[in-house]
């Protein structure tokens, strides 16, 4: 009788292993359905994005070779760029509020300090319908936190030069699903459509209290 025990143990171990494999496979399928399927659905209509800067202000927005297709840099035409408010382009939920890459050491008191890597202090907002916006190189830790609902025009942070940034400015992107798209403001395309050359346009913000 005792010789039967090892065999039945082996059988039950095999059964347990099979069960664990099935449970694991089902888990992977469920995870794929929950996370991947929403990404395959068509994007919703474009939100009525506004410029991420103060109501009525005119800013120079531009790009340069190698910057990234559709990526936009914001420079104010008036006043010191350091510390100017960065505003949500549209209502949504904060999905990132932290550090991308490394901060470096560029501050208002030391504007030529060591350059960091990546986006520095940054914020990403999910606007629903697979639309999102990103705000990079902020001066300080963002004023919002992950999971927080923000309104259009709500302040996210202040303009700085953290990360890989030469001078204080806001690096800004709009994304639809996985793809970056041309930035639109107040229902109009910005005109920053490629990064084959250095060029700028001037736009006035209509990110005004409702
Ligand atoms: Zn940039």
PDB file of C-alpha atoms and ligand atoms in Angstrom:
ATOM      1  CA  UNK A   1       0.000   0.000   0.000  1.00  0.00           C
ATOM      2  CA  UNK A   2       2.759   2.409   0.874  1.00  0.00           C
ATOM      3  CA  UNK A   3       4.193   2.084  -2.662  1.00  0.00           C
ATOM      4  CA  UNK A   4       0.977   3.629  -4.087  1.00  0.00           C
ATOM      5  CA  UNK A   5       1.455   6.887  -2.250  1.00  0.00           C
ATOM      6  CA  UNK A   6       4.258   8.408  -4.328  1.00  0.00           C
ATOM      7  CA  UNK A   7       2.328   7.687  -7.579  1.00  0.00           C
ATOM      8  CA  UNK A   8      -0.902   9.279  -6.369  1.00  0.00           C
ATOM      9  CA  UNK A   9       1.104  12.240  -5.114  1.00  0.00           C
ATOM     10  CA  UNK A  10       2.644  12.647  -8.535  1.00  0.00           C
ATOM     11  CA  UNK A  11      -0.814  12.437 -10.151  1.00  0.00           C
ATOM     12  CA  UNK A  12      -2.299  15.085  -7.893  1.00  0.00           C
ATOM     13  CA  UNK A  13       0.742  17.319  -8.414  1.00  0.00           C
ATOM     14  CA  UNK A  14       0.276  17.014 -12.183  1.00  0.00           C
ATOM     15  CA  UNK A  15      -3.426  17.838 -11.825  1.00  0.00           C
ATOM     16  CA  UNK A  16      -2.578  20.894  -9.712  1.00  0.00           C
ATOM     17  CA  UNK A  17      -0.005  22.044 -12.259  1.00  0.00           C
ATOM     18  CA  UNK A  18      -2.566  21.679 -15.086  1.00  0.00           C
ATOM     19  CA  UNK A  19      -5.131  23.633 -13.088  1.00  0.00           C
ATOM     20  CA  UNK A  20      -2.615  26.410 -12.418  1.00  0.00           C
ATOM     21  CA  UNK A  21      -1.761  26.617 -16.126  1.00  0.00           C
ATOM     22  CA  UNK A  22      -5.450  26.895 -17.053  1.00  0.00           C
ATOM     23  CA  UNK A  23      -6.075  29.547 -14.389  1.00  0.00           C
ATOM     24  CA  UNK A  24      -2.982  31.445 -15.586  1.00  0.00           C
ATOM     25  CA  UNK A  25      -4.070  31.312 -19.228  1.00  0.00           C
ATOM     26  CA  UNK A  26      -7.573  32.526 -18.364  1.00  0.00           C
ATOM     27  CA  UNK A  27      -6.025  35.352 -16.329  1.00  0.00           C
ATOM     28  CA  UNK A  28      -3.869  36.442 -19.257  1.00  0.00           C
ATOM     29  CA  UNK A  29      -6.894  36.429 -21.585  1.00  0.00           C
ATOM     30  CA  UNK A  30      -8.994  38.476 -19.165  1.00  0.00           C
ATOM     31  CA  UNK A  31      -6.156  40.984 -18.686  1.00  0.00           C
ATOM     32  CA  UNK A  32      -5.730  41.256 -22.463  1.00  0.00           C
ATOM     33  CA  UNK A  33      -9.456  41.861 -22.897  1.00  0.00           C
ATOM     34  CA  UNK A  34      -9.589  44.492 -20.144  1.00  0.00           C
ATOM     35  CA  UNK A  35      -6.462  46.420 -21.176  1.00  0.00           C
ATOM     36  CA  UNK A  36      -6.065  45.851 -24.924  1.00  0.00           C
ATOM     37  CA  UNK A  37      -9.628  45.978 -26.213  1.00  0.00           C
ATOM     38  CA  UNK A  38     -10.263  49.611 -25.154  1.00  0.00           C
ATOM     39  CA  UNK A  39      -7.073  50.543 -27.032  1.00  0.00           C
ATOM     40  CA  UNK A  40      -8.467  48.990 -30.219  1.00  0.00           C
ATOM     41  CA  UNK A  41     -11.721  50.940 -30.119  1.00  0.00           C
ATOM     42  CA  UNK A  42     -11.882  54.041 -32.321  1.00  0.00           C
ATOM     43  CA  UNK A  43     -11.003  57.319 -30.603  1.00  0.00           C
ATOM     44  CA  UNK A  44     -13.793  59.671 -29.612  1.00  0.00           C
ATOM     45  CA  UNK A  45     -14.288  63.129 -31.116  1.00  0.00           C
ATOM     46  CA  UNK A  46     -11.464  65.641 -30.570  1.00  0.00           C
ATOM     47  CA  UNK A  47     -12.033  67.596 -27.340  1.00  0.00           C
ATOM     48  CA  UNK A  48     -12.205  71.385 -27.727  1.00  0.00           C
ATOM     49  CA  UNK A  49      -8.648  71.870 -26.450  1.00  0.00           C
ATOM     50  CA  UNK A  50      -7.438  75.309 -25.441  1.00  0.00           C
ATOM     51  CA  UNK A  51      -3.861  76.564 -25.197  1.00  0.00           C
ATOM     52  CA  UNK A  52      -2.220  75.521 -21.890  1.00  0.00           C
ATOM     53  CA  UNK A  53      -1.559  79.151 -20.943  1.00  0.00           C
ATOM     54  CA  UNK A  54      -3.483  82.128 -19.584  1.00  0.00           C
ATOM     55  CA  UNK A  55      -6.620  83.579 -21.173  1.00  0.00           C
ATOM     56  CA  UNK A  56      -5.909  86.333 -23.693  1.00  0.00           C
ATOM     57  CA  UNK A  57      -2.121  85.890 -23.697  1.00  0.00           C
ATOM     58  CA  UNK A  58      -0.235  85.637 -26.994  1.00  0.00           C
ATOM     59  CA  UNK A  59       2.541  83.047 -27.073  1.00  0.00           C
ATOM     60  CA  UNK A  60       5.039  81.901 -29.634  1.00  0.00           C
ATOM     61  CA  UNK A  61       4.778  78.197 -30.304  1.00  0.00           C
ATOM     62  CA  UNK A  62       7.291  76.356 -32.423  1.00  0.00           C
ATOM     63  CA  UNK A  63       9.447  73.384 -33.186  1.00  0.00           C
ATOM     64  CA  UNK A  64      12.860  72.481 -34.636  1.00  0.00           C
ATOM     65  CA  UNK A  65      14.523  69.570 -36.461  1.00  0.00           C
ATOM     66  CA  UNK A  66      14.587  66.388 -34.404  1.00  0.00           C
ATOM     67  CA  UNK A  67      12.100  67.749 -31.865  1.00  0.00           C
ATOM     68  CA  UNK A  68       9.438  65.130 -32.634  1.00  0.00           C
ATOM     69  CA  UNK A  69       6.560  65.262 -35.077  1.00  0.00           C
ATOM     70  CA  UNK A  70       3.783  67.592 -33.823  1.00  0.00           C
ATOM     71  CA  UNK A  71       5.644  68.385 -30.583  1.00  0.00           C
ATOM     72  CA  UNK A  72       5.220  72.010 -29.635  1.00  0.00           C
ATOM     73  CA  UNK A  73       7.326  74.357 -27.473  1.00  0.00           C
ATOM     74  CA  UNK A  74       5.616  77.338 -25.846  1.00  0.00           C
ATOM     75  CA  UNK A  75       7.465  80.607 -25.179  1.00  0.00           C
ATOM     76  CA  UNK A  76       5.679  83.689 -23.812  1.00  0.00           C
ATOM     77  CA  UNK A  77       5.970  86.919 -25.802  1.00  0.00           C
ATOM     78  CA  UNK A  78       5.521  88.980 -22.647  1.00  0.00           C
ATOM     79  CA  UNK A  79       7.244  88.721 -19.304  1.00  0.00           C
ATOM     80  CA  UNK A  80       9.655  86.298 -17.730  1.00  0.00           C
ATOM     81  CA  UNK A  81       8.907  82.712 -18.810  1.00  0.00           C
ATOM     82  CA  UNK A  82      10.044  81.268 -15.459  1.00  0.00           C
ATOM     83  CA  UNK A  83       7.096  80.372 -13.264  1.00  0.00           C
ATOM     84  CA  UNK A  84       4.269  81.317 -15.620  1.00  0.00           C
ATOM     85  CA  UNK A  85       1.185  79.158 -15.015  1.00  0.00           C
ATOM     86  CA  UNK A  86       0.655  75.983 -17.061  1.00  0.00           C
ATOM     87  CA  UNK A  87      -3.058  75.218 -17.467  1.00  0.00           C
ATOM     88  CA  UNK A  88      -5.050  72.117 -18.404  1.00  0.00           C
ATOM     89  CA  UNK A  89      -6.081  72.267 -22.071  1.00  0.00           C
ATOM     90  CA  UNK A  90      -9.287  70.429 -21.339  1.00  0.00           C
ATOM     91  CA  UNK A  91     -10.992  68.702 -18.429  1.00  0.00           C
ATOM     92  CA  UNK A  92      -9.758  65.215 -17.589  1.00  0.00           C
ATOM     93  CA  UNK A  93      -8.063  62.911 -15.131  1.00  0.00           C
ATOM     94  CA  UNK A  94      -4.377  63.211 -14.237  1.00  0.00           C
ATOM     95  CA  UNK A  95      -2.579  59.965 -15.168  1.00  0.00           C
ATOM     96  CA  UNK A  96       1.022  61.134 -14.604  1.00  0.00           C
ATOM     97  CA  UNK A  97       2.350  63.797 -12.232  1.00  0.00           C
ATOM     98  CA  UNK A  98       6.014  63.263 -11.531  1.00  0.00           C
ATOM     99  CA  UNK A  99       9.490  63.144 -13.009  1.00  0.00           C
ATOM    100  CA  UNK A 100      10.435  61.891 -16.482  1.00  0.00           C
ATOM    101  CA  UNK A 101      14.176  61.228 -16.888  1.00  0.00           C
ATOM    102  CA  UNK A 102      16.113  63.463 -14.499  1.00  0.00           C
ATOM    103  CA  UNK A 103      15.567  67.031 -13.304  1.00  0.00           C
ATOM    104  CA  UNK A 104      18.989  68.546 -13.915  1.00  0.00           C
ATOM    105  CA  UNK A 105      19.775  71.828 -12.218  1.00  0.00           C
ATOM    106  CA  UNK A 106      18.289  74.654 -14.292  1.00  0.00           C
ATOM    107  CA  UNK A 107      16.451  77.122 -12.081  1.00  0.00           C
ATOM    108  CA  UNK A 108      15.584  80.839 -12.237  1.00  0.00           C
ATOM    109  CA  UNK A 109      18.680  81.480 -10.077  1.00  0.00           C
ATOM    110  CA  UNK A 110      20.895  79.192 -12.142  1.00  0.00           C
ATOM    111  CA  UNK A 111      19.440  79.111 -15.682  1.00  0.00           C
ATOM    112  CA  UNK A 112      22.607  77.596 -17.161  1.00  0.00           C
ATOM    113  CA  UNK A 113      22.874  74.861 -14.538  1.00  0.00           C
ATOM    114  CA  UNK A 114      23.358  71.223 -15.520  1.00  0.00           C
ATOM    115  CA  UNK A 115      20.893  69.976 -18.108  1.00  0.00           C
ATOM    116  CA  UNK A 116      18.708  67.034 -17.094  1.00  0.00           C
ATOM    117  CA  UNK A 117      17.337  64.186 -19.179  1.00  0.00           C
ATOM    118  CA  UNK A 118      13.848  63.654 -20.604  1.00  0.00           C
ATOM    119  CA  UNK A 119      10.823  65.670 -19.606  1.00  0.00           C
ATOM    120  CA  UNK A 120      11.720  66.629 -16.025  1.00  0.00           C
ATOM    121  CA  UNK A 121       8.651  67.440 -13.938  1.00  0.00           C
ATOM    122  CA  UNK A 122       5.656  66.572 -16.096  1.00  0.00           C
ATOM    123  CA  UNK A 123       1.918  65.952 -16.184  1.00  0.00           C
ATOM    124  CA  UNK A 124      -0.215  63.767 -18.416  1.00  0.00           C
ATOM    125  CA  UNK A 125      -4.011  64.104 -18.569  1.00  0.00           C
ATOM    126  CA  UNK A 126      -6.507  61.567 -19.907  1.00  0.00           C
ATOM    127  CA  UNK A 127      -9.429  63.439 -21.479  1.00  0.00           C
ATOM    128  CA  UNK A 128     -11.490  60.337 -22.295  1.00  0.00           C
ATOM    129  CA  UNK A 129     -12.174  58.970 -25.774  1.00  0.00           C
ATOM    130  CA  UNK A 130      -8.473  57.989 -25.956  1.00  0.00           C
ATOM    131  CA  UNK A 131      -7.329  61.639 -26.068  1.00  0.00           C
ATOM    132  CA  UNK A 132      -4.521  62.889 -23.852  1.00  0.00           C
ATOM    133  CA  UNK A 133      -2.231  65.879 -23.367  1.00  0.00           C
ATOM    134  CA  UNK A 134       1.289  66.136 -21.913  1.00  0.00           C
ATOM    135  CA  UNK A 135       3.078  69.055 -20.220  1.00  0.00           C
ATOM    136  CA  UNK A 136       6.867  68.836 -19.727  1.00  0.00           C
ATOM    137  CA  UNK A 137       9.829  70.672 -18.109  1.00  0.00           C
ATOM    138  CA  UNK A 138       7.778  72.145 -15.232  1.00  0.00           C
ATOM    139  CA  UNK A 139       9.664  74.203 -12.669  1.00  0.00           C
ATOM    140  CA  UNK A 140       8.529  72.332  -9.569  1.00  0.00           C
ATOM    141  CA  UNK A 141       6.625  69.180  -8.594  1.00  0.00           C
ATOM    142  CA  UNK A 142       3.203  69.362 -10.303  1.00  0.00           C
ATOM    143  CA  UNK A 143       0.362  71.043  -8.402  1.00  0.00           C
ATOM    144  CA  UNK A 144      -1.922  68.083  -9.224  1.00  0.00           C
ATOM    145  CA  UNK A 145      -1.700  64.391  -8.390  1.00  0.00           C
ATOM    146  CA  UNK A 146      -2.437  61.136 -10.179  1.00  0.00           C
ATOM    147  CA  UNK A 147      -6.134  60.278 -10.190  1.00  0.00           C
ATOM    148  CA  UNK A 148      -7.210  63.882  -9.654  1.00  0.00           C
ATOM    149  CA  UNK A 149      -9.984  65.317 -11.862  1.00  0.00           C
ATOM    150  CA  UNK A 150      -9.006  68.661 -13.348  1.00  0.00           C
ATOM    151  CA  UNK A 151     -11.142  71.270 -15.055  1.00  0.00           C
ATOM    152  CA  UNK A 152     -10.196  73.062 -18.257  1.00  0.00           C
ATOM    153  CA  UNK A 153      -7.955  75.960 -17.311  1.00  0.00           C
ATOM    154  CA  UNK A 154      -6.976  74.489 -13.939  1.00  0.00           C
ATOM    155  CA  UNK A 155      -3.319  75.148 -13.097  1.00  0.00           C
ATOM    156  CA  UNK A 156      -1.080  72.056 -13.346  1.00  0.00           C
ATOM    157  CA  UNK A 157       2.255  73.661 -12.533  1.00  0.00           C
ATOM    158  CA  UNK A 158       4.599  76.471 -13.548  1.00  0.00           C
ATOM    159  CA  UNK A 159       6.928  76.897 -16.500  1.00  0.00           C
ATOM    160  CA  UNK A 160      10.469  75.767 -15.856  1.00  0.00           C
ATOM    161  CA  UNK A 161      13.433  74.083 -17.477  1.00  0.00           C
ATOM    162  CA  UNK A 162      13.728  70.683 -15.775  1.00  0.00           C
ATOM    163  CA  UNK A 163      14.797  67.659 -17.813  1.00  0.00           C
ATOM    164  CA  UNK A 164      16.384  68.059 -21.236  1.00  0.00           C
ATOM    165  CA  UNK A 165      15.560  71.730 -21.719  1.00  0.00           C
ATOM    166  CA  UNK A 166      17.746  74.568 -22.942  1.00  0.00           C
ATOM    167  CA  UNK A 167      15.674  77.478 -21.643  1.00  0.00           C
ATOM    168  CA  UNK A 168      12.464  77.865 -19.654  1.00  0.00           C
ATOM    169  CA  UNK A 169       9.514  76.850 -21.831  1.00  0.00           C
ATOM    170  CA  UNK A 170       6.628  74.394 -21.937  1.00  0.00           C
ATOM    171  CA  UNK A 171       6.899  71.306 -24.129  1.00  0.00           C
ATOM    172  CA  UNK A 172       3.385  70.205 -25.031  1.00  0.00           C
ATOM    173  CA  UNK A 173       1.785  67.317 -26.928  1.00  0.00           C
ATOM    174  CA  UNK A 174      -1.688  66.096 -27.860  1.00  0.00           C
ATOM    175  CA  UNK A 175      -2.222  62.369 -28.441  1.00  0.00           C
ATOM    176  CA  UNK A 176      -5.043  60.303 -29.869  1.00  0.00           C
ATOM    177  CA  UNK A 177      -4.591  56.716 -28.743  1.00  0.00           C
ATOM    178  CA  UNK A 178      -1.024  55.706 -29.452  1.00  0.00           C
ATOM    179  CA  UNK A 179      -0.360  58.414 -32.015  1.00  0.00           C
ATOM    180  CA  UNK A 180       0.747  61.977 -31.586  1.00  0.00           C
ATOM    181  CA  UNK A 181      -1.370  64.354 -33.643  1.00  0.00           C
ATOM    182  CA  UNK A 182      -1.195  67.968 -34.702  1.00  0.00           C
ATOM    183  CA  UNK A 183      -2.092  70.185 -31.765  1.00  0.00           C
ATOM    184  CA  UNK A 184      -5.409  71.986 -32.115  1.00  0.00           C
ATOM    185  CA  UNK A 185      -6.488  74.966 -30.030  1.00  0.00           C
ATOM    186  CA  UNK A 186      -9.937  76.518 -29.820  1.00  0.00           C
ATOM    187  CA  UNK A 187     -11.116  74.335 -32.716  1.00  0.00           C
ATOM    188  CA  UNK A 188      -8.249  75.276 -35.064  1.00  0.00           C
ATOM    189  CA  UNK A 189      -5.098  73.335 -36.096  1.00  0.00           C
ATOM    190  CA  UNK A 190      -1.966  75.032 -34.731  1.00  0.00           C
ATOM    191  CA  UNK A 191       0.013  74.736 -37.965  1.00  0.00           C
ATOM    192  CA  UNK A 192       2.900  72.882 -36.299  1.00  0.00           C
ATOM    193  CA  UNK A 193       2.749  69.836 -38.553  1.00  0.00           C
ATOM    194  CA  UNK A 194       6.317  68.515 -38.842  1.00  0.00           C
ATOM    195  CA  UNK A 195       9.815  68.958 -37.420  1.00  0.00           C
ATOM    196  CA  UNK A 196      11.748  69.140 -40.690  1.00  0.00           C
ATOM    197  CA  UNK A 197      12.716  72.751 -39.991  1.00  0.00           C
ATOM    198  CA  UNK A 198      12.696  75.352 -37.243  1.00  0.00           C
ATOM    199  CA  UNK A 199       9.567  77.523 -37.377  1.00  0.00           C
ATOM    200  CA  UNK A 200       7.121  79.281 -35.088  1.00  0.00           C
ATOM    201  CA  UNK A 201       3.604  80.662 -35.055  1.00  0.00           C
ATOM    202  CA  UNK A 202       1.937  83.131 -32.692  1.00  0.00           C
ATOM    203  CA  UNK A 203      -1.346  82.211 -31.099  1.00  0.00           C
ATOM    204  CA  UNK A 204      -3.559  83.835 -28.488  1.00  0.00           C
ATOM    205  CA  UNK A 205      -4.983  81.685 -25.719  1.00  0.00           C
ATOM    206  CA  UNK A 206      -8.720  81.328 -25.384  1.00  0.00           C
ATOM    207  CA  UNK A 207      -8.337  79.182 -22.244  1.00  0.00           C
ATOM    208  CA  UNK A 208     -10.708  81.492 -20.435  1.00  0.00           C
ATOM    209  CA  UNK A 209     -12.989  80.886 -17.455  1.00  0.00           C
ATOM    210  CA  UNK A 210     -16.386  79.664 -18.669  1.00  0.00           C
TER     211      UNK A 210
HETATM  212 ZN1  LIG B   1       9.940  70.548 -26.768  1.00  0.00          ZN
END
